[in-house]
Tab-separated table of C-alpha atoms in Angstrom:
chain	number	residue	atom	x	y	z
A	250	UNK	CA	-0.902	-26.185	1.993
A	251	UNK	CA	-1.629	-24.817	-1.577
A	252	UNK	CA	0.885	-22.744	-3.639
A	253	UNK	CA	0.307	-18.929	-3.178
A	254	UNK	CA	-0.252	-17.903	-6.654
A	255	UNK	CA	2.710	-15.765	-8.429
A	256	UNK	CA	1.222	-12.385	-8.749
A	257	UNK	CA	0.563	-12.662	-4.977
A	258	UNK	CA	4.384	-13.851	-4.268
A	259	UNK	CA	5.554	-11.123	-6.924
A	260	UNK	CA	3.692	-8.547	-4.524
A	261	UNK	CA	5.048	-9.016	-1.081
A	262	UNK	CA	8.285	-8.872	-2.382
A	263	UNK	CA	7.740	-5.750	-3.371
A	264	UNK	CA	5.716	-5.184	-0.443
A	265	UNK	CA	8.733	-6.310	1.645
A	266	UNK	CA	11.425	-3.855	-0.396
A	267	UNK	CA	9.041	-0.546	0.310
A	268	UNK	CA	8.038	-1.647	4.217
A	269	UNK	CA	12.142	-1.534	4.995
A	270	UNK	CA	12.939	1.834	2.639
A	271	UNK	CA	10.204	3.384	4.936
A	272	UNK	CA	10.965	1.938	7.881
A	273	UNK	CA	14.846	3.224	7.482
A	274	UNK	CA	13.227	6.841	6.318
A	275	UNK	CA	10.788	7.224	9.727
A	276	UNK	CA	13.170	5.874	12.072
A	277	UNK	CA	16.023	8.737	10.732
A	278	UNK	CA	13.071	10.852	10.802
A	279	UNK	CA	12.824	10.139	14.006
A	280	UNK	CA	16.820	10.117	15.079
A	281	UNK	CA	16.303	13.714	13.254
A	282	UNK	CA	13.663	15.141	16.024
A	283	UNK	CA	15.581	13.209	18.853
A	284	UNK	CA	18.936	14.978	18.160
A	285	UNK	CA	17.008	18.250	17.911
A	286	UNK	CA	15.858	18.222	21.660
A	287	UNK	CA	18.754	17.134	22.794
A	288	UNK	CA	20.958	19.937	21.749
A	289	UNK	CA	18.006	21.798	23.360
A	290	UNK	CA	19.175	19.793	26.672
A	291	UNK	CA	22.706	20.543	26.076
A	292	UNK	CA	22.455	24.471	24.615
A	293	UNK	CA	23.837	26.831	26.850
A	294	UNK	CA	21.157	29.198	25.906
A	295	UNK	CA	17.593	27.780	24.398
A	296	UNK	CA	16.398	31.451	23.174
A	297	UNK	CA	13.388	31.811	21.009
A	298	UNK	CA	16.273	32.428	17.829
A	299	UNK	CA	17.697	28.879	18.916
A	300	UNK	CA	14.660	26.867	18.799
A	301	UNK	CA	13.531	28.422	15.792
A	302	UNK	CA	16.617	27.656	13.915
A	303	UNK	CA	16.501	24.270	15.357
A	304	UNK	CA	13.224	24.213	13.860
A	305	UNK	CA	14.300	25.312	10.325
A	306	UNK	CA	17.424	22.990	10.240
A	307	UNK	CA	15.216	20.390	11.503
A	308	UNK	CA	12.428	20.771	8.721
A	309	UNK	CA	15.611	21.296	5.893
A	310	UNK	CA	17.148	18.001	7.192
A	311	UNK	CA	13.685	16.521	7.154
A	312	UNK	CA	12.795	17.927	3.603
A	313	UNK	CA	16.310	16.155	2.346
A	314	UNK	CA	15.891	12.536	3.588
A	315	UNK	CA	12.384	13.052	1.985
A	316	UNK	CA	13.687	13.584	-1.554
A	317	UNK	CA	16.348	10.854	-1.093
A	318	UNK	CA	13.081	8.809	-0.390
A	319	UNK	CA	11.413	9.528	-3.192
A	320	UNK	CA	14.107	8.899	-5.977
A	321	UNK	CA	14.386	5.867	-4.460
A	322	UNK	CA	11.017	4.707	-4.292
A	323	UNK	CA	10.572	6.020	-7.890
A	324	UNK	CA	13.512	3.956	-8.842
A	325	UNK	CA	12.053	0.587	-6.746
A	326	UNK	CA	8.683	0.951	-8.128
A	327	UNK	CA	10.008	2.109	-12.039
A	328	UNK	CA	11.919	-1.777	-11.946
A	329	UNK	CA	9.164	-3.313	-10.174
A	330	UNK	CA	6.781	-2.181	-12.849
A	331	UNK	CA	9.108	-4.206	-15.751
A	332	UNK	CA	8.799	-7.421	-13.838
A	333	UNK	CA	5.173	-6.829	-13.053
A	334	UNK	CA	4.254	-7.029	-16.914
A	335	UNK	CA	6.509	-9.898	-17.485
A	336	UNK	CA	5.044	-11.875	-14.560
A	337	UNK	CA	1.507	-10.973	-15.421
A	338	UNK	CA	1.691	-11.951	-19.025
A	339	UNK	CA	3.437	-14.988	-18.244
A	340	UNK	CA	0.539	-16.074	-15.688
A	341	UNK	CA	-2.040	-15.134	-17.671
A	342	UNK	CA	-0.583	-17.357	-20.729
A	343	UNK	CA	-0.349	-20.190	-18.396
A	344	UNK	CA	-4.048	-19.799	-16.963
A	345	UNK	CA	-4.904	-20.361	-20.208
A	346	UNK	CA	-3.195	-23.321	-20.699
A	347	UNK	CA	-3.933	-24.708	-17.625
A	348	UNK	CA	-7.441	-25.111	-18.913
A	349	UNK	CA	-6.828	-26.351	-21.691
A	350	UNK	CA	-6.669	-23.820	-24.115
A	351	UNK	CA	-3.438	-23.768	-26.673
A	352	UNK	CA	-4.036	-22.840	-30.622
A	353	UNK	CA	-4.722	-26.902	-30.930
A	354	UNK	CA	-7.805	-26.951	-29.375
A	355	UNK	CA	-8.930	-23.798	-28.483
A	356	UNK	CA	-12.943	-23.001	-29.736
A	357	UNK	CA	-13.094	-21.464	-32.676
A	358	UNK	CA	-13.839	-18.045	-31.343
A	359	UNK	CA	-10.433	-18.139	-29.774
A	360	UNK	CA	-8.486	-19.898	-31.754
A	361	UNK	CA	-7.277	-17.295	-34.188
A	362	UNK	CA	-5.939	-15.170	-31.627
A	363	UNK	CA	-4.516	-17.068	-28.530
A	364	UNK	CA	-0.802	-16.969	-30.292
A	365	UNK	CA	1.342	-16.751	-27.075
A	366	UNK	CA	-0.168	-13.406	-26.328
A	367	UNK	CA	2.691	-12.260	-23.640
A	368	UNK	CA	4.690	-11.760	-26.690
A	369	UNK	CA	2.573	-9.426	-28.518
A	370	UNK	CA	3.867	-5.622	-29.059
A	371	UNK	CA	0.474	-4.516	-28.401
A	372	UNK	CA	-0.536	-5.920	-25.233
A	373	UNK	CA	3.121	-5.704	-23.534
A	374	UNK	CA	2.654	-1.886	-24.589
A	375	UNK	CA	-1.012	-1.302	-23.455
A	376	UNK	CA	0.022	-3.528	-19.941
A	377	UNK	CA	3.146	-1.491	-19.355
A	378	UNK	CA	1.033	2.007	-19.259
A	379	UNK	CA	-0.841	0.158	-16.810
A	380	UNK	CA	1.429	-0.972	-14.733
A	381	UNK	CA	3.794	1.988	-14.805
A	382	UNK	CA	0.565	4.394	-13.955
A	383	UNK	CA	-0.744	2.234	-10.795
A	384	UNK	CA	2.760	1.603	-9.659
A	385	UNK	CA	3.302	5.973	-9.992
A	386	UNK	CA	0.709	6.292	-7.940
A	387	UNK	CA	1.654	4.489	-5.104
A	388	UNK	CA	4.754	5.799	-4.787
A	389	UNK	CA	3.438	9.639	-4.962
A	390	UNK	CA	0.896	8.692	-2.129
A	391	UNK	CA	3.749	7.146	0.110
A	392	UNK	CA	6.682	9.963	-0.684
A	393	UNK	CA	3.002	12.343	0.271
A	394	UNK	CA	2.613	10.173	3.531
A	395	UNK	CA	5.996	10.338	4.546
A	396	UNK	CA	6.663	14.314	3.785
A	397	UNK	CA	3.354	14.964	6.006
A	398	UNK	CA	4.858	12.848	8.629
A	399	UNK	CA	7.915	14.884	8.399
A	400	UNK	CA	5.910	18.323	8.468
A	401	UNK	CA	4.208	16.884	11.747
A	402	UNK	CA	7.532	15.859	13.332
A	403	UNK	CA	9.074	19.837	12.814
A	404	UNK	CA	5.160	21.220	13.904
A	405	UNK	CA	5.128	19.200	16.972
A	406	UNK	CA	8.918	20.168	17.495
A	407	UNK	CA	8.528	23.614	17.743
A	408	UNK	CA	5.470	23.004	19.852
A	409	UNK	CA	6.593	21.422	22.570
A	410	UNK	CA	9.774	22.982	22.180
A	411	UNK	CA	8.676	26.308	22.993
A	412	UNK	CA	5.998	24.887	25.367
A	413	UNK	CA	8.484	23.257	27.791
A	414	UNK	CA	10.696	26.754	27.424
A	415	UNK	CA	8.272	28.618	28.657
A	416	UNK	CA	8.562	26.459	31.798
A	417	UNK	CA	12.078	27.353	31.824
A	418	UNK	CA	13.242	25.371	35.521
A	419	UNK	CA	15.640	22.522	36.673
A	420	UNK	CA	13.333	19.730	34.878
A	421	UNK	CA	13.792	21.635	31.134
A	422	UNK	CA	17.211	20.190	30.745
A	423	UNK	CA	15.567	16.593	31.682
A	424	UNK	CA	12.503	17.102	30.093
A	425	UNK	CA	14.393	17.337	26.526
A	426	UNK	CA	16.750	14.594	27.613
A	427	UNK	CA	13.480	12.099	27.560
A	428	UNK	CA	12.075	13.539	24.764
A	429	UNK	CA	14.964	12.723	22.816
A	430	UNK	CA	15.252	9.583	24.244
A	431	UNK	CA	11.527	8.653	23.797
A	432	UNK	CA	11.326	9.675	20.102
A	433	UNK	CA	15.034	7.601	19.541
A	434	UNK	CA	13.497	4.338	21.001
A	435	UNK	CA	9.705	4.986	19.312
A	436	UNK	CA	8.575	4.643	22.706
A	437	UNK	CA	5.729	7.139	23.363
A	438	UNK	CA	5.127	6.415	27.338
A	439	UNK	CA	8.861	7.833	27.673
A	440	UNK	CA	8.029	10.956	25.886
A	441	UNK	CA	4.678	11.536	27.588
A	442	UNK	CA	6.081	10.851	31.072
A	443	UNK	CA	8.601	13.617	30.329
A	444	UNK	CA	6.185	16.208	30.224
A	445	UNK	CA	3.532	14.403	32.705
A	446	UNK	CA	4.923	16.826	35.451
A	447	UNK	CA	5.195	19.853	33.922
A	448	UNK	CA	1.397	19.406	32.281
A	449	UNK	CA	-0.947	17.756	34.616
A	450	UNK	CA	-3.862	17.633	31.931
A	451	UNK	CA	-3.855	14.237	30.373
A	452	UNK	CA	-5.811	15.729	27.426
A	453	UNK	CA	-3.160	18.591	27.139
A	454	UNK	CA	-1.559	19.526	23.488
A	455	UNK	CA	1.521	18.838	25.252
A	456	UNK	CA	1.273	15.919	25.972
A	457	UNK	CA	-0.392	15.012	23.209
A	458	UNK	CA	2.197	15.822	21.030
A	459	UNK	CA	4.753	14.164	23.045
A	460	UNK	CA	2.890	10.816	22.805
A	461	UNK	CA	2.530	12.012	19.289
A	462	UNK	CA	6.021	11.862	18.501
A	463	UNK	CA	6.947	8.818	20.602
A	464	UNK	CA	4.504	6.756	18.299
A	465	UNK	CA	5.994	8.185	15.332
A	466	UNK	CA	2.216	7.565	13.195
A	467	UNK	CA	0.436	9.320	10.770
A	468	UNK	CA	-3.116	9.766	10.305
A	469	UNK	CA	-4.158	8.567	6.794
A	470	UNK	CA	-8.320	8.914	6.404
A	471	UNK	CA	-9.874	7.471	9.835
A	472	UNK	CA	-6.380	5.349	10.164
A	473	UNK	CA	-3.727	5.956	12.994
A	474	UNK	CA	-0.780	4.190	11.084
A	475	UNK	CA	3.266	4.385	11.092
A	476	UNK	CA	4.638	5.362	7.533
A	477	UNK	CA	5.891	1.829	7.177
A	478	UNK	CA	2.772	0.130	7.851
A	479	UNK	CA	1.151	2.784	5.640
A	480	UNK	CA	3.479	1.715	2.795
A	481	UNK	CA	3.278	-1.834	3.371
A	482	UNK	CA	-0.653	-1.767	2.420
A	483	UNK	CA	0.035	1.027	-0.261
A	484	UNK	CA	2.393	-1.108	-2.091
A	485	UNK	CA	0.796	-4.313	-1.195
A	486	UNK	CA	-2.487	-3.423	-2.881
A	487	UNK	CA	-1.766	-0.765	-5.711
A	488	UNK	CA	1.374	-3.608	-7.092
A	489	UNK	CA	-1.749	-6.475	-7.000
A	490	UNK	CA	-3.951	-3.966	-8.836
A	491	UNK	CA	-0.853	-3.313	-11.633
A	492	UNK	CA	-0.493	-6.589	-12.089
A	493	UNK	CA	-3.953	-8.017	-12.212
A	494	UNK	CA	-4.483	-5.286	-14.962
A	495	UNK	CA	-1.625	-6.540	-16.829
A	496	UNK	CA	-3.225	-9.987	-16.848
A	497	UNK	CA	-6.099	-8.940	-17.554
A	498	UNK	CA	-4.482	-7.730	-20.981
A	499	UNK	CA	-2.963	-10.644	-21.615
A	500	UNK	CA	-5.967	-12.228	-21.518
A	501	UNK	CA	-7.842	-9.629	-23.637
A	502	UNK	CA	-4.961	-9.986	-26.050
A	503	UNK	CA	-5.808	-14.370	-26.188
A	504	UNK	CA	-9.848	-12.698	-26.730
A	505	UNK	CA	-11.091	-13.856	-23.267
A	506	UNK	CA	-13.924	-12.065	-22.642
A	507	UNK	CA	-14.852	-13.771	-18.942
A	508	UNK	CA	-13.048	-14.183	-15.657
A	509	UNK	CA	-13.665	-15.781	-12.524
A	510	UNK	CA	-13.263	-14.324	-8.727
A	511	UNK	CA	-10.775	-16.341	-6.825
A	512	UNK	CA	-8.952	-16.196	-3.739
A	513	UNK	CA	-9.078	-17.205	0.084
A	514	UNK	CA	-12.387	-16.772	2.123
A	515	UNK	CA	-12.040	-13.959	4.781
A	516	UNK	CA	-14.347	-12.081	6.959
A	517	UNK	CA	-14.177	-8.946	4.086
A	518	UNK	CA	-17.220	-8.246	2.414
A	519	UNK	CA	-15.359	-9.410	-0.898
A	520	UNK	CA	-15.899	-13.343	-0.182
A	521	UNK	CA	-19.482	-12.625	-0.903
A	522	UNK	CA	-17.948	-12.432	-4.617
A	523	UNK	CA	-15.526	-15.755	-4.754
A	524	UNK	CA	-16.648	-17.616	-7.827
A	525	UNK	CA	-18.612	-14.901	-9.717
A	526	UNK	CA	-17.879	-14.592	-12.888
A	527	UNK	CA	-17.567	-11.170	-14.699
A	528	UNK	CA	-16.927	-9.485	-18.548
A	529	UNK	CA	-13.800	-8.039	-18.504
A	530	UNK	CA	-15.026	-5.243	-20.445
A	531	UNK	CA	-18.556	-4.567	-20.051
A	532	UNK	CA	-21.846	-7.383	-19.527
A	533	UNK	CA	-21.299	-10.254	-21.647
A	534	UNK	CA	-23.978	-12.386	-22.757
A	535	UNK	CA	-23.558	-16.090	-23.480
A	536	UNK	CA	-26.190	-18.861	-24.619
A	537	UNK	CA	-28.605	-16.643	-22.671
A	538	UNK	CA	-26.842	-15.806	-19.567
A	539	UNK	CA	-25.496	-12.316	-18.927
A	540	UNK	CA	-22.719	-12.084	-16.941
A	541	UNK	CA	-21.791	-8.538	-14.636
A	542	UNK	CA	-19.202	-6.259	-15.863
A	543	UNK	CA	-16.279	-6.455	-13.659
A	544	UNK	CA	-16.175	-2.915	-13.458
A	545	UNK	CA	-19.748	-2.722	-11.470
A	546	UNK	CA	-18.264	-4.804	-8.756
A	547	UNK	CA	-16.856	-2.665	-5.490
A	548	UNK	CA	-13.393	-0.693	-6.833
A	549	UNK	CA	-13.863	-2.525	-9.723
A	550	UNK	CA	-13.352	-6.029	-9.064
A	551	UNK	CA	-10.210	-7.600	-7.372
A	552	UNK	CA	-8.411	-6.209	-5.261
A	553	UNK	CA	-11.610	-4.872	-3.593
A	554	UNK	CA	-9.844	-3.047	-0.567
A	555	UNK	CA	-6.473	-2.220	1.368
A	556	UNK	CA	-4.475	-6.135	1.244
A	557	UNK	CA	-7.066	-7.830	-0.543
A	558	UNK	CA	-6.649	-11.353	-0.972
A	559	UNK	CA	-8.665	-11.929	-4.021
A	560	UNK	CA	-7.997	-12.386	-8.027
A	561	UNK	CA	-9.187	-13.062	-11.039
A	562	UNK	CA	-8.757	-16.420	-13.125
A	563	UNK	CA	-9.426	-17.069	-17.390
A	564	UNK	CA	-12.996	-18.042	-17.867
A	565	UNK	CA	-13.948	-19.635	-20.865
A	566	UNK	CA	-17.218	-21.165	-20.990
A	567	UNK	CA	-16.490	-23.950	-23.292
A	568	UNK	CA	-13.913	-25.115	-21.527
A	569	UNK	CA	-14.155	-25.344	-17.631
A	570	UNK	CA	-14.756	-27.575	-15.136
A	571	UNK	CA	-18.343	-28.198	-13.418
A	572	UNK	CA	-16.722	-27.169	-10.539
A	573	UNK	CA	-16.492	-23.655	-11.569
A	574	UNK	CA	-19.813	-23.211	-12.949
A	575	UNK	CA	-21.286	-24.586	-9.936
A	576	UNK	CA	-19.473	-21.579	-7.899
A	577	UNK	CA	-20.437	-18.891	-9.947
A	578	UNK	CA	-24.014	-20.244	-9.659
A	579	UNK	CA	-23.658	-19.914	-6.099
A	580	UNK	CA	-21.966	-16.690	-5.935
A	581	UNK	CA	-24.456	-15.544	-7.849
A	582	UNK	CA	-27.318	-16.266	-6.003
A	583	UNK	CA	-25.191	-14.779	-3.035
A	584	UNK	CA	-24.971	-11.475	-4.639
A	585	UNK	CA	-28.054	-11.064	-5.881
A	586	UNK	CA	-29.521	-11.430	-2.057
A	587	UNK	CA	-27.356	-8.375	-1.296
């Protein structure tokens, strides 16, 4: 089985490291809302003032673990940016070399500037902005994830909190019990049998809600997704986006002007694109043939979508292999069928 390439090694890690913060975060989310209804089981009164403070503490306990969250993700993400650039600028120096280009033999319209470029000022700058930018972002749209999760845990508390209430009987003190119990365990059929009795409309906000919370999910676009999956694929793609940019400058910095679509076929629409080659900056035009601007190709070339496989590799004309020409011939013809 072939080697996964770096970057893509480089990016589960990191992958890995966010999927467990936010896995602890929703599951003491979680804990939160399931000690919440069970002092509702175990209060000797459960007056409107008592659920609404349990509410409040709830949502301040909630807002806390939130902002823990966040310096830590900030702090994760700040040192995974470093060894982004470093790995990127290393890979994209030994792309280069692996076909064949070194200031010995490099063509003439490379020659005077591929000068190990992972150790120029410049491009280390230029990729580090990059890198630190994409890498920000993620970790804004996962602490936003995981705060909206939180708002939805104290909403649906108070709902069925004060919907159960108003059914004020013997089965309130149970009905709490296995709410607390089916939040705990992340098991939604416990939750939604506890209120099955007490609302006999499947389709019922009640229950709902109480399947709602047992799931412990957040909606993100048309998704239905827990906050760790949702930071797995945040992480997983904006971290392969940082640090094919950074490559990308490394190459600029050796004056590569072409690269190549690589990567694993799949049934995404991206395959359609394995072997094109692309300007890194804009068309380029070579010995006749005009190659597409990366940048026209869907989100602007690799990765294309959520946990995209697919990269780039150094193109230089003069210097690959038959083999690679004869796949961007072919992916062109592809594309250009539509």
């Amino acid at each position: 089985m072939a080697k996964r390439p770096a970057d893509e090694r480089f990016t589960e890690r990191v992958a890995r490291e966010m999927d467990a913060m936010y896995a602890a975060a929703q599951r003491d989310i979680a804990a939160a809302a399931a000690r919440a209804f069970a002092q509702l089981a175990d209060a000797p009164t459960r007056s409107a003032e008592f659920r609404s403070a349990r509410a409040a503490a709830l949502g301040r306990e909630i807002d806390a673990r939130v902002r823990a969250l966040g310096v830590s993700t900030r702090r994760t993400l700040r040192g995974a940016s470093d060894d982004a650039v470093a790995q990127a600028l290393a890979q994209a120096e030994a792309e280069l070399r692996a076909i064949g280009l070194d200031p010995a033999n490099a063509p003439p319209s490379l020659a005077a500037r591929f000068d190990r470029p992972g150790d120029d000022e410049a491009v280390r700058t230029l990729a580090e902005d990059a890198v630190h930018r994409a890498l920000a972002d993620a970790g804004a749209d996962l602490e936003r994830a995981t705060r909206d999760y939180g708002r939805t845990t104290v909403a649906a508390f108070r709902s069925l909190s004060e919907s159960v209430s108003r059914l004020a009987g013997p089965g309130e003190r149970e009905v709490n019990r296995a709410l607390a119990r089916g939040i705990a365990t992340g098991n939604p059929t416990i939750a939604d049998r506890a209120v099955r009795e007490l609302f006999r409309d499947p389709n019922s906000p009640e229950r709902q809600t109480a399947r709602q919370l047992g799931a412990q999910v957040v909606q993100v676009g048309g998704a239905t997704l827990t906050v760790r999956q949702y930071a797995a694929i945040v992480t997983r793609t904006r971290t392969r986006e940082a640090v094919v940019e950074a490559r990308h400058r490394g190459l600029r910095g050796a004056g590569v002007r072409l690269v190549q679509i690589t990567g694993r076929v799949s049934v995404n629409f991206c395959t359609a694109y394995l072997g094109l080659v692309c300007g890194l900056d804009g068309p380029v035009t070579i010995d006749g043939e005009t190659y597409p601007a990366l940048a026209s190709l869907p989100n602007g070339g690799p990765p294309f979508h959520p946990q995209c496989s697919k990269g780039t590799a150094a193109y230089v004309v003069e210097l690959v292999s038959e083999a690679r020409r004869e796949a961007h011939e072919r992916a062109r013809e592809r594309v250009m069928r539509g």
